Amino acid sequence: MTGNEIREMFLKFFEGKGHRRVRSSSLVPHGDPTLLFTNAGMNQFKDVFLGLEKRDYNRATTAQKCVRAGGKHNDLENVGFTKRHHTFFEMMGNFSFGDYFKKDAIAFAWELVTSPQWFGIAKDKLYTTVFNGEGGVPRDEEAHAQWLAQGVPAERVFELGAKDNFWAMGDTGPCGPCSEIHYDMGPAASDEGHTDCKFPCDCGRYVEIWNLVFMQFNRDAGGALTPLPKPCVDTGMGLERVAAVLQDTISNFDTDLFQPLIRRATELAGAKQTPDASLRIIDRNKYGMVTAGVQPSLRIIADHSRAATFLISDGVIPSNEGRGYVLRKIIRRALLHVRFLNGPMPFLSLMAEAVRSEMESAYPELRESASRVDRILDEEERRFARTIDVGLKRLHEEVKLIQKDIRRATPFPGEKAFQLYDTFGLPIDFMRDVLRDEGFVLDEGSLDRAMQEQRTRARASWKGGAKEAANPAYAKIAETFKTEPDFYFSTSAKDCCIEAIVTKSG
């Protein structure tokens, strides 16, 4: 079953259960300043759950595009180095707005997951969890009873605490217990090499594929819980995870959601498939560097290409703050790994075309925004090349000097990282990536000291007659706002705001 078929089967199943199929909302949350990006299927229904909005349906199902790459939910640094972390992913879900509750939600989930008519996953590979009761909240006896009613053996229904099995929208407001379905990927999936561990070991062998959230209570400012008059259901099933299960692979990146993109990146970068099915680069890159990160680099490029394509399609533009800053980080992290693989320019716009080819049937807006996405990606790639080339070369030179001195198996000096940042505009995030691939960690303490010393020097430079002649407001502006290194090549502005007004009185 392909990823597209899995998504469609999920939505059709719930349509057959009386749910309204609702289109995915934008990755840019509208009217919700608390969110950087849409990161869960329930985001577009938040006001419905809070009772602030009424719709003409009380059951819904969606396949929601999500991004977790900034703010509270930030998976960016893990992407490429684990089996299941992504910046962009799809969350399939079903929702009840005061209609059905635990009995039907659990019955629906078990039928879809195990019935031969639908996903047909073997029952002996599944485990379920319920809330065990703590912090003054009672044990979820109803959910426990409903799993048993579906025929799940008692020894496969586990009771876990609030960390895993209790959900809250915030410190106050709707909240309630969760119930999860986990799949046994087998010993080969263990990140710690376990061969005989038991559920709920968190070594990577047992993977949560579906979370059923039961909005049952309202929590007030004092922490007291009162039952909601119309309890609701909010569920989330990660498409990438269930695709790995149904396609019999232990990594999301080995599913058909990613393999076409990885193959395209491999082709563009000039990689080749070796007999042991691992990927190797034909030649060293221009910095004389062959990293062990070929496979992670291909995964990073595939994942970040999806995220960048969807974010730009939804109106996010690379910039130096907010959502645009996160998008720029995603694009530049992908481009850094393109350079590890000796990839040509342009690269990401060609990857964007591959993303559209795979996903436009489910998300037709991708084709409508194609020319704009490609144009922005090409411009960002040119900008990256101008500002990063020299800095990366110098960084690799510094790494080689340290590697020659075997006595200095220490963190990479923060003051050297600062020099590269200050002189060449090499982003600190990218240096961390490069250094990690070379077996180093950045000395964050000395980096922070160098940053502080630079701020002190900037303040001290305003001295003598120049300081007396200048309006003090300019000194404050120079201290507060820093010109980006690539400003001098090209810049553009949109939706500007006033940062300071300088008057005669300062």
Coordinates of C-alpha atoms in Angstrom, one line a residue:
M1 CA 0.0 0.0 0.0
T2 CA 1.5 3.3 -1.0
G3 CA 1.5 6.4 1.1
N4 CA -1.1 8.0 -1.1
E5 CA -3.3 4.9 -0.7
I6 CA -2.9 4.9 3.0
R7 CA -3.9 8.5 3.3
E8 CA -6.9 8.0 1.1
M9 CA -8.0 4.8 2.9
F10 CA -7.9 6.6 6.3
L11 CA -10.1 9.4 5.0
K12 CA -12.5 7.1 3.3
F13 CA -12.9 4.9 6.4
F14 CA -14.0 7.8 8.5
E15 CA -16.2 9.3 5.7
G16 CA -18.0 5.9 5.9
K17 CA -18.4 6.5 9.7
G18 CA -20.2 9.8 9.1
H19 CA -17.3 12.2 9.2
R20 CA -16.9 15.3 7.1
R21 CA -13.6 15.2 5.1
V22 CA -12.0 18.6 5.8
R23 CA -9.1 19.9 3.7
S24 CA -5.8 20.4 5.4
S25 CA -5.3 24.0 6.8
S26 CA -2.3 26.1 5.9
L27 CA 1.0 25.6 7.7
V28 CA 0.6 29.2 8.8
P29 CA -1.9 29.2 11.6
H30 CA -4.5 31.9 11.0
G31 CA -5.7 33.8 14.1
D32 CA -3.5 31.9 16.5
P33 CA -0.5 33.9 17.7
T34 CA 0.5 31.1 20.1
L35 CA 1.7 28.9 17.2
L36 CA 4.7 29.3 14.9
F37 CA 3.5 26.7 12.5
T38 CA 0.5 24.3 12.3
N39 CA 1.9 21.3 14.2
A40 CA -1.1 19.0 14.8
G41 CA -4.4 18.1 13.2
M42 CA -6.5 19.8 15.9
N43 CA -5.1 23.3 15.3
Q44 CA -7.7 24.3 12.8
F45 CA -10.5 23.0 15.1
K46 CA -9.1 24.8 18.3
D47 CA -12.0 27.3 18.5
V48 CA -14.5 24.5 17.9
F49 CA -13.1 22.6 20.8
L50 CA -13.2 25.7 23.0
G51 CA -16.8 26.4 22.1
L52 CA -16.0 29.6 20.3
E53 CA -17.0 28.4 16.9
K54 CA -19.9 26.2 15.6
R55 CA -19.7 24.3 12.3
D56 CA -22.4 22.4 10.4
Y57 CA -20.8 19.1 11.2
N58 CA -19.9 17.4 14.5
R59 CA -17.6 14.7 13.1
A60 CA -14.5 15.5 10.9
T61 CA -11.5 13.7 9.4
T62 CA -8.4 15.3 7.9
A63 CA -4.9 14.6 6.7
Q64 CA -3.1 17.7 8.0
K65 CA 0.3 19.0 6.8
C66 CA 2.4 19.9 9.8
V67 CA 5.8 21.4 10.6
R68 CA 7.8 21.1 13.7
A69 CA 11.1 23.0 13.3
G70 CA 10.9 25.9 15.7
G71 CA 9.6 27.0 19.0
K72 CA 8.4 24.4 21.6
H73 CA 8.2 21.6 19.0
N74 CA 11.6 21.6 17.3
D75 CA 12.9 18.4 15.6
L76 CA 15.3 20.1 13.2
E77 CA 18.6 18.9 14.7
N78 CA 17.4 15.3 14.9
V79 CA 16.3 15.0 11.3
G80 CA 18.4 12.7 9.2
F81 CA 20.0 11.0 12.2
T82 CA 17.0 9.1 13.5
K83 CA 14.4 6.9 11.8
R84 CA 11.3 9.0 12.6
H85 CA 12.1 12.7 13.1
H86 CA 10.9 15.1 10.4
T87 CA 10.4 18.8 9.9
F88 CA 7.4 18.3 7.7
F89 CA 5.0 15.4 8.2
E90 CA 1.3 14.5 7.7
M91 CA -1.0 13.9 10.7
M92 CA -4.2 12.0 9.9
G93 CA -7.0 12.3 12.4
N94 CA -10.6 12.0 13.3
F95 CA -12.5 14.4 15.5
S96 CA -15.7 14.4 17.4
F97 CA -17.1 17.8 18.6
G98 CA -19.4 16.7 21.4
D99 CA -20.7 13.7 19.4
Y100 CA -19.2 10.3 20.1
F101 CA -16.6 9.6 22.8
K102 CA -14.3 6.8 24.0
K103 CA -16.4 3.7 23.0
D104 CA -16.7 4.7 19.4
A105 CA -13.3 6.2 19.1
I106 CA -11.6 3.1 20.3
A107 CA -13.8 0.8 18.2
F108 CA -13.1 2.9 15.0
A109 CA -9.4 2.8 15.7
W110 CA -9.2 -0.9 16.3
E111 CA -11.3 -1.7 13.2
L112 CA -9.2 0.5 10.9
V113 CA -5.9 -0.8 12.2
T114 CA -6.7 -4.5 12.3
S115 CA -9.5 -5.3 9.9
P116 CA -8.4 -7.1 6.7
Q117 CA -10.7 -4.7 4.8
W118 CA -8.5 -1.8 5.9
F119 CA -4.9 -1.8 7.2
G120 CA -5.0 -5.4 8.4
I121 CA -2.1 -5.0 10.9
A122 CA -1.5 -8.2 12.9
K123 CA -3.0 -7.9 16.3
D124 CA -0.1 -9.7 18.0
K125 CA 2.2 -6.9 17.0
L126 CA 0.1 -4.2 18.7
Y127 CA 0.0 -2.8 22.3
T128 CA -2.4 -0.2 23.7
T129 CA -2.0 2.3 26.6
V130 CA -4.3 4.1 28.9
F131 CA -3.9 6.7 31.6
N132 CA -3.1 5.2 35.0
G133 CA -4.5 8.0 37.1
E134 CA -2.2 10.5 39.0
G135 CA -2.2 14.1 40.1
G136 CA -5.7 13.9 41.3
V137 CA -7.1 12.7 38.0
P138 CA -8.8 9.3 38.1
R139 CA -7.6 6.2 36.2
D140 CA -9.2 5.9 32.8
E141 CA -11.3 2.8 33.5
E142 CA -13.6 3.4 30.6
A143 CA -10.8 3.3 28.0
H144 CA -9.3 0.2 29.6
A145 CA -12.7 -1.5 29.4
Q146 CA -13.2 -0.5 25.8
W147 CA -9.9 -2.0 24.7
L148 CA -10.8 -5.3 26.4
A149 CA -14.2 -5.1 24.7
Q150 CA -12.4 -5.0 21.3
G151 CA -10.6 -8.3 22.2
V152 CA -7.3 -6.8 23.1
P153 CA -5.7 -9.2 25.7
A154 CA -5.4 -7.6 29.2
E155 CA -1.6 -8.2 29.1
R156 CA -1.4 -5.9 26.1
V157 CA -3.2 -2.9 27.7
F158 CA -0.7 -0.9 29.7
E159 CA -1.4 1.8 32.1
L160 CA 1.0 4.8 31.9
G161 CA 1.3 8.2 33.6
A162 CA 0.5 11.7 32.7
K163 CA 3.8 12.3 30.7
D164 CA 2.6 9.8 28.1
N165 CA -1.1 9.5 28.5
F166 CA -2.6 12.9 29.5
W167 CA -3.1 15.8 27.2
A168 CA -3.8 19.5 27.9
M169 CA -4.3 22.4 25.5
G170 CA -2.5 24.7 28.0
D171 CA -2.1 25.4 31.7
T172 CA -5.8 25.9 31.8
G173 CA -8.7 24.8 29.5
P174 CA -9.7 21.5 27.9
C175 CA -7.7 18.5 28.8
G176 CA -8.1 14.8 29.3
P177 CA -6.5 11.3 29.1
C178 CA -4.9 9.8 26.0
S179 CA -5.0 6.2 24.7
E180 CA -2.3 5.1 22.3
I181 CA -1.7 2.2 19.9
H182 CA 1.9 1.1 19.5
Y183 CA 3.5 -1.3 17.0
D184 CA 6.3 -3.7 17.6
M185 CA 8.9 -3.1 14.9
G186 CA 11.0 -6.0 16.0
P187 CA 14.6 -6.2 17.5
A188 CA 16.1 -4.7 14.3
A189 CA 14.5 -1.4 15.1
S190 CA 16.0 -1.0 18.5
D191 CA 18.4 2.0 18.6
E192 CA 20.2 0.4 21.6
G193 CA 20.6 -3.1 20.1
H194 CA 18.1 -4.7 22.4
T195 CA 17.1 -8.2 21.3
D196 CA 14.6 -9.3 23.9
C197 CA 13.2 -6.1 25.5
K198 CA 9.5 -5.8 26.5
F199 CA 6.9 -3.1 25.9
P200 CA 7.0 -0.2 26.9
C201 CA 10.8 -0.1 26.4
D202 CA 11.6 3.2 24.6
C203 CA 14.6 1.9 22.7
G204 CA 12.9 2.5 19.3
R205 CA 11.5 -1.0 18.9
Y206 CA 7.9 -0.1 19.9
V207 CA 6.5 2.8 17.9
E208 CA 3.4 4.8 18.7
I209 CA 1.3 4.9 15.6
W210 CA -1.9 6.5 16.8
N211 CA -2.8 8.7 19.8
L212 CA -6.5 9.1 20.8
V213 CA -7.1 12.2 22.9
F214 CA -10.2 12.3 25.0
M215 CA -11.0 16.0 25.9
Q216 CA -12.9 15.2 29.1
F217 CA -12.2 18.0 31.6
N218 CA -11.8 21.7 31.9
R219 CA -8.9 22.8 34.2
D220 CA -9.3 26.2 35.9
A221 CA -6.5 28.6 37.1
G222 CA -6.4 26.8 40.5
G223 CA -5.9 23.4 38.8
A224 CA -9.4 22.0 39.6
L225 CA -10.9 19.8 36.9
T226 CA -14.6 19.8 36.0
P227 CA -16.2 17.5 33.4
L228 CA -16.9 19.1 30.0
P229 CA -20.6 19.2 29.1
K230 CA -19.7 17.9 25.7
P231 CA -16.5 15.8 25.8
C232 CA -14.6 15.6 22.5
V233 CA -12.3 13.4 20.6
D234 CA -9.0 14.4 18.8
T235 CA -6.8 11.7 17.3
G236 CA -3.5 11.8 15.4
M237 CA -1.9 9.1 13.3
G238 CA 1.4 9.9 11.6
L239 CA 1.2 9.0 7.9
E240 CA 5.0 8.4 7.8
R241 CA 5.0 6.0 10.7
V242 CA 2.0 3.9 9.6
A243 CA 3.5 3.8 6.1
A244 CA 6.7 2.3 7.6
V245 CA 4.5 -0.4 9.3
L246 CA 2.5 -1.2 6.3
Q247 CA 5.5 -1.2 3.9
D248 CA 7.4 -3.5 6.3
T249 CA 10.4 -1.2 7.0
I250 CA 11.9 0.1 10.3
S251 CA 12.6 3.6 9.0
N252 CA 10.2 6.2 7.7
F253 CA 12.9 7.2 5.2
D254 CA 12.6 3.8 3.6
T255 CA 9.0 4.3 2.6
D256 CA 7.7 5.4 -0.7
L257 CA 7.0 8.9 0.9
F258 CA 10.8 9.5 0.9
Q259 CA 12.5 7.0 -1.4
P260 CA 11.6 8.9 -4.7
L261 CA 13.1 12.1 -3.2
I262 CA 16.2 10.3 -1.9
R263 CA 16.7 8.7 -5.3
R264 CA 16.3 12.2 -7.0
A265 CA 18.8 13.7 -4.6
T266 CA 21.2 10.8 -5.2
E267 CA 20.9 11.3 -8.9
L268 CA 21.5 15.1 -8.8
A269 CA 24.4 14.7 -6.4
G270 CA 26.2 12.1 -8.5
A271 CA 26.0 9.3 -5.9
K272 CA 25.9 5.7 -6.8
Q273 CA 24.3 2.5 -5.3
T274 CA 26.9 0.0 -4.1
P275 CA 26.2 -3.8 -3.9
D276 CA 25.6 -3.6 -0.1
A277 CA 22.8 -1.1 -0.9
S278 CA 24.6 1.7 1.0
L279 CA 25.2 5.0 -0.8
R280 CA 28.7 6.4 -1.3
I281 CA 29.8 9.5 -3.1
I282 CA 32.0 9.0 -6.2
D283 CA 34.6 11.8 -5.3
R284 CA 35.6 13.9 -2.4
N285 CA 33.9 17.2 -2.2
K286 CA 35.7 20.4 -3.0
Y287 CA 36.8 20.8 0.6
G288 CA 38.6 17.4 0.4
M289 CA 36.1 16.0 2.8
V290 CA 34.3 12.7 2.8
T291 CA 31.8 12.4 5.7
A292 CA 30.1 9.4 7.1
G293 CA 26.9 11.4 6.7
V294 CA 26.1 10.5 3.1
Q295 CA 22.9 8.7 4.1
P296 CA 21.9 11.3 6.7
S297 CA 22.6 14.0 4.2
L298 CA 20.3 12.4 1.6
R299 CA 17.6 12.1 4.2
I300 CA 18.0 15.7 5.3
I301 CA 17.8 16.9 1.7
A302 CA 14.6 14.8 1.1
D303 CA 12.9 15.9 4.3
H304 CA 13.9 19.6 4.1
S305 CA 12.8 19.8 0.5
R306 CA 9.3 18.7 1.5
A307 CA 9.2 21.3 4.3
A308 CA 10.6 24.2 2.2
T309 CA 8.3 23.4 -0.7
F310 CA 5.2 23.3 1.5
L311 CA 6.1 26.4 3.6
I312 CA 6.8 28.6 0.6
S313 CA 3.6 27.3 -1.1
D314 CA 1.7 28.4 2.0
G315 CA 3.2 31.9 1.8
V316 CA 6.3 31.8 4.1
I317 CA 9.3 33.8 2.7
P318 CA 12.9 33.3 3.9
S319 CA 13.9 36.1 6.2
N320 CA 15.8 36.8 9.4
E321 CA 13.0 36.5 11.9
G322 CA 9.9 34.5 12.9
R323 CA 8.6 31.9 10.4
G324 CA 10.9 33.2 7.7
Y325 CA 14.0 32.6 9.8
V326 CA 13.0 29.0 10.5
L327 CA 12.4 28.5 6.7
R328 CA 15.8 30.0 6.0
K329 CA 17.4 27.6 8.5
I330 CA 15.7 24.6 6.9
I331 CA 16.8 25.7 3.4
R332 CA 20.3 26.4 4.4
R333 CA 20.7 23.2 6.4
A334 CA 19.6 21.3 3.2
L335 CA 22.0 23.3 1.1
L336 CA 24.8 22.6 3.5
H337 CA 24.3 18.9 3.0
V338 CA 23.9 19.4 -0.8
R339 CA 27.5 20.8 -0.6
F340 CA 28.7 17.8 1.4
L341 CA 27.5 15.7 -1.6
N342 CA 29.1 18.0 -4.2
G343 CA 25.6 18.8 -5.6
P344 CA 25.2 21.3 -8.4
M345 CA 23.3 24.5 -8.5
P346 CA 20.3 24.8 -8.7
F347 CA 19.4 21.9 -6.6
L348 CA 16.4 22.5 -4.3
S349 CA 14.1 23.8 -7.0
L350 CA 14.7 20.5 -8.8
M351 CA 13.9 18.7 -5.5
A352 CA 10.8 20.8 -5.2
E353 CA 9.6 19.5 -8.6
A354 CA 10.1 15.9 -7.3
V355 CA 8.0 16.8 -4.2
R356 CA 5.2 18.2 -6.3
S357 CA 5.3 15.1 -8.5
E358 CA 4.8 12.8 -5.4
M359 CA 2.3 15.0 -3.5
E360 CA 0.3 17.3 -5.7
S361 CA -2.6 14.8 -6.0
A362 CA -3.3 15.2 -2.3
Y363 CA -2.2 18.9 -2.2
P364 CA -3.1 20.6 -5.5
E365 CA -1.9 24.0 -4.2
L366 CA 1.7 22.8 -4.8
R367 CA 1.2 23.0 -8.6
E368 CA -0.5 26.4 -8.3
S369 CA 2.5 27.9 -6.5
A370 CA 5.3 26.0 -8.4
S371 CA 6.9 29.0 -10.2
R372 CA 7.0 31.1 -7.0
V373 CA 8.5 28.3 -5.0
D374 CA 11.2 27.6 -7.5
R375 CA 12.1 31.2 -7.9
I376 CA 12.4 31.7 -4.1
L377 CA 14.5 28.6 -3.7
D378 CA 16.9 29.5 -6.5
E379 CA 17.4 33.0 -5.1
E380 CA 18.0 31.6 -1.6
E381 CA 20.5 29.1 -3.0
R382 CA 22.4 31.9 -4.8
R383 CA 22.4 34.0 -1.6
F384 CA 23.7 31.0 0.4
A385 CA 26.5 30.4 -2.1
R386 CA 27.7 34.0 -1.9
T387 CA 27.8 34.2 1.9
I388 CA 28.8 30.7 2.9
D389 CA 31.5 29.4 0.5
V390 CA 34.5 31.2 2.0
G391 CA 33.4 30.7 5.6
L392 CA 32.9 26.9 5.1
K393 CA 36.3 26.6 3.5
R394 CA 38.0 28.3 6.4
L395 CA 36.1 26.2 8.9
H396 CA 37.3 23.0 7.2
E397 CA 40.9 24.3 7.3
E398 CA 40.6 25.0 11.0
V399 CA 39.2 21.5 11.5
K400 CA 42.1 19.9 9.7
L401 CA 44.6 21.9 11.8
I402 CA 43.1 20.6 15.0
Q403 CA 42.8 17.0 13.7
K404 CA 46.6 17.0 13.0
D405 CA 47.3 17.6 16.7
I406 CA 46.1 14.3 18.3
R407 CA 46.7 15.8 21.8
R408 CA 43.8 18.2 21.2
A409 CA 40.8 15.9 21.2
T410 CA 38.8 18.8 22.6
P411 CA 35.8 20.8 21.6
F412 CA 36.2 23.1 18.7
P413 CA 37.2 26.6 20.0
G414 CA 34.3 29.0 20.3
E415 CA 36.5 32.0 19.6
K416 CA 37.4 30.5 16.2
A417 CA 33.7 29.8 15.5
F418 CA 33.0 33.4 16.4
Q419 CA 35.7 34.7 13.9
L420 CA 34.1 32.7 11.1
Y421 CA 30.7 34.0 12.1
D422 CA 31.8 37.6 12.4
T423 CA 34.1 37.7 9.4
F424 CA 32.4 35.5 6.8
G425 CA 28.8 35.3 8.1
L426 CA 29.0 31.6 8.6
P427 CA 25.9 30.7 10.7
I428 CA 26.5 29.1 14.1
D429 CA 23.9 26.4 13.4
F430 CA 25.7 25.3 10.2
M431 CA 29.0 25.2 12.0
R432 CA 27.5 22.9 14.6
D433 CA 26.3 20.5 11.8
V434 CA 29.7 20.5 10.1
L435 CA 31.6 20.0 13.3
R436 CA 29.3 17.1 14.4
D437 CA 30.0 15.3 11.2
E438 CA 33.7 15.7 11.8
G439 CA 33.4 14.4 15.3
F440 CA 33.7 17.7 17.2
V441 CA 31.4 19.6 19.4
L442 CA 31.4 23.4 19.6
D443 CA 32.7 25.0 22.8
E444 CA 29.6 26.9 23.5
G445 CA 31.0 28.6 26.6
S446 CA 33.9 30.3 24.8
L447 CA 31.6 31.2 21.9
D448 CA 29.3 33.0 24.3
R449 CA 32.3 34.8 25.8
A450 CA 33.5 35.9 22.3
M451 CA 30.0 37.2 21.5
Q452 CA 29.9 39.2 24.7
E453 CA 33.4 40.6 24.1
Q454 CA 32.3 41.8 20.7
R455 CA 29.4 43.6 22.2
T456 CA 31.7 45.2 24.8
R457 CA 34.1 46.3 22.0
A458 CA 31.2 47.8 20.0
R459 CA 30.2 49.9 23.0
A460 CA 33.7 51.0 23.7
S461 CA 34.3 52.1 20.1
W462 CA 32.1 55.1 20.6
K463 CA 34.6 57.4 22.2
G464 CA 36.3 60.8 22.1
G465 CA 34.9 63.5 19.8
A466 CA 32.9 61.1 17.7
K467 CA 30.9 59.9 20.6
E468 CA 30.3 63.5 21.8
A469 CA 29.2 64.6 18.3
A470 CA 26.9 61.7 17.6
N471 CA 23.3 61.5 18.7
P472 CA 23.2 58.8 21.5
A473 CA 20.3 57.2 19.7
Y474 CA 22.6 56.0 17.0
A475 CA 24.9 54.3 19.4
K476 CA 21.9 52.5 20.8
I477 CA 20.7 51.4 17.4
A478 CA 24.2 50.2 16.4
E479 CA 24.4 48.2 19.6
T480 CA 20.9 46.7 19.2
F481 CA 20.6 46.0 15.5
K482 CA 23.2 44.1 13.4
T483 CA 23.4 44.3 9.6
E484 CA 23.3 40.8 8.1
P485 CA 26.4 39.8 6.2
D486 CA 24.5 39.2 3.0
F487 CA 22.8 42.6 3.1
Y488 CA 25.4 44.1 0.9
F489 CA 24.7 41.7 -2.0
S490 CA 21.0 42.2 -2.2
T491 CA 18.1 42.8 0.0
S492 CA 14.4 43.3 -0.2
A493 CA 11.7 44.4 2.3
K494 CA 8.1 43.7 2.8
D495 CA 5.6 44.5 5.6
C496 CA 8.2 46.6 7.4
C497 CA 7.7 48.0 10.8
I498 CA 9.3 51.0 12.5
E499 CA 12.1 49.9 14.9
A500 CA 13.2 53.4 16.1
I501 CA 12.5 57.1 15.6
V502 CA 15.4 59.4 16.0
T503 CA 14.6 63.0 17.1
K504 CA 16.7 66.0 18.0
S505 CA 16.3 65.1 21.6
G506 CA 17.4 61.5 21.0

